[in-house]
Amino acid sequence: KAGVTQTPRYLIKTRGQQVTLSCSPISGHRSVSWYQQTPGQGLQFLFEYFSETQRNKGNFPGRFSGRQFSNSRSEMNVSTLELGDSALYLCASSPDPGQGASNTEAFFGQGTRLTVV
Amino acid sequence: AQKITQTQPGMFVQEKEAVTLDCTYDTSDQSYGLFWYKQPSSGEMIFLIYQGSYDEQNATEGRYSLNFQKARKSANLVISASQLGDSAMYFCAMRDRNNNDMRFGAGTRLTVKP
């Protein structure tokens, strides 16, 4: 079974631009979560999608958005990039944990390293 | 709200020795899962071990074991017989019924010395 695939692996953008990152989950997994990892803030939860619906959201400004397609692939978009958006963006997929399930591990991709200059 | 605390920013251990990485958590839910992940310099998060809140025995996976003390809300990772390849960041994480998403601690950087 193929793992979680994130594209691109590396990206350099200029302040003010927008960027779209892609995540293909493990086949059969319907839950996709996004995390931002920076040296100063650690791993911070962005949002989670399940069956094309955003089910949970972290504390990020509206410049960060996402969506999920019918095949469970997900994209996240950051508009009006700021220098502080430079980070490793990790995507994780899970089999349907179901609302209230707590025992499902998350499988991570290798991440997209975004640099904003 | 969930909260995961890892108080050791960095740890050193001699090769072949055991090391314990600390993790405490806070949740109002009775049903939750605790996870440990390893992140090498390549960036990918690798799942190591899982402990359910209702599991009576401590979880073990090869050289990894989880010292689960529910009353203290701690879930420490024990790595036995450390190897040079164990040098990495280690993250404790939790998923509970109230929040389907997985939340992470700040991580501990483990360095194994030859």
XYZ file of C-alpha atoms in Angstrom, chain B residues 1-2 32 36 38 55 61 63 66 83 86 88 94 96 107 111-112:
17
model
C -8.948 21.433 25.943
C -6.226 18.922 25.230
C -8.413 8.805 24.853
C 4.509 8.412 20.347
C 9.723 9.652 15.965
C -5.647 -0.493 28.524
C 6.648 -2.608 20.699
C 12.562 -1.839 22.105
C 5.185 3.050 27.337
C 21.057 2.695 18.957
C 17.444 6.402 17.518
C 15.754 12.026 16.382
C -3.099 12.415 22.137
C -9.616 11.997 22.620
C 8.947 17.220 21.366
C 20.923 12.207 20.846
C 22.539 8.803 21.175
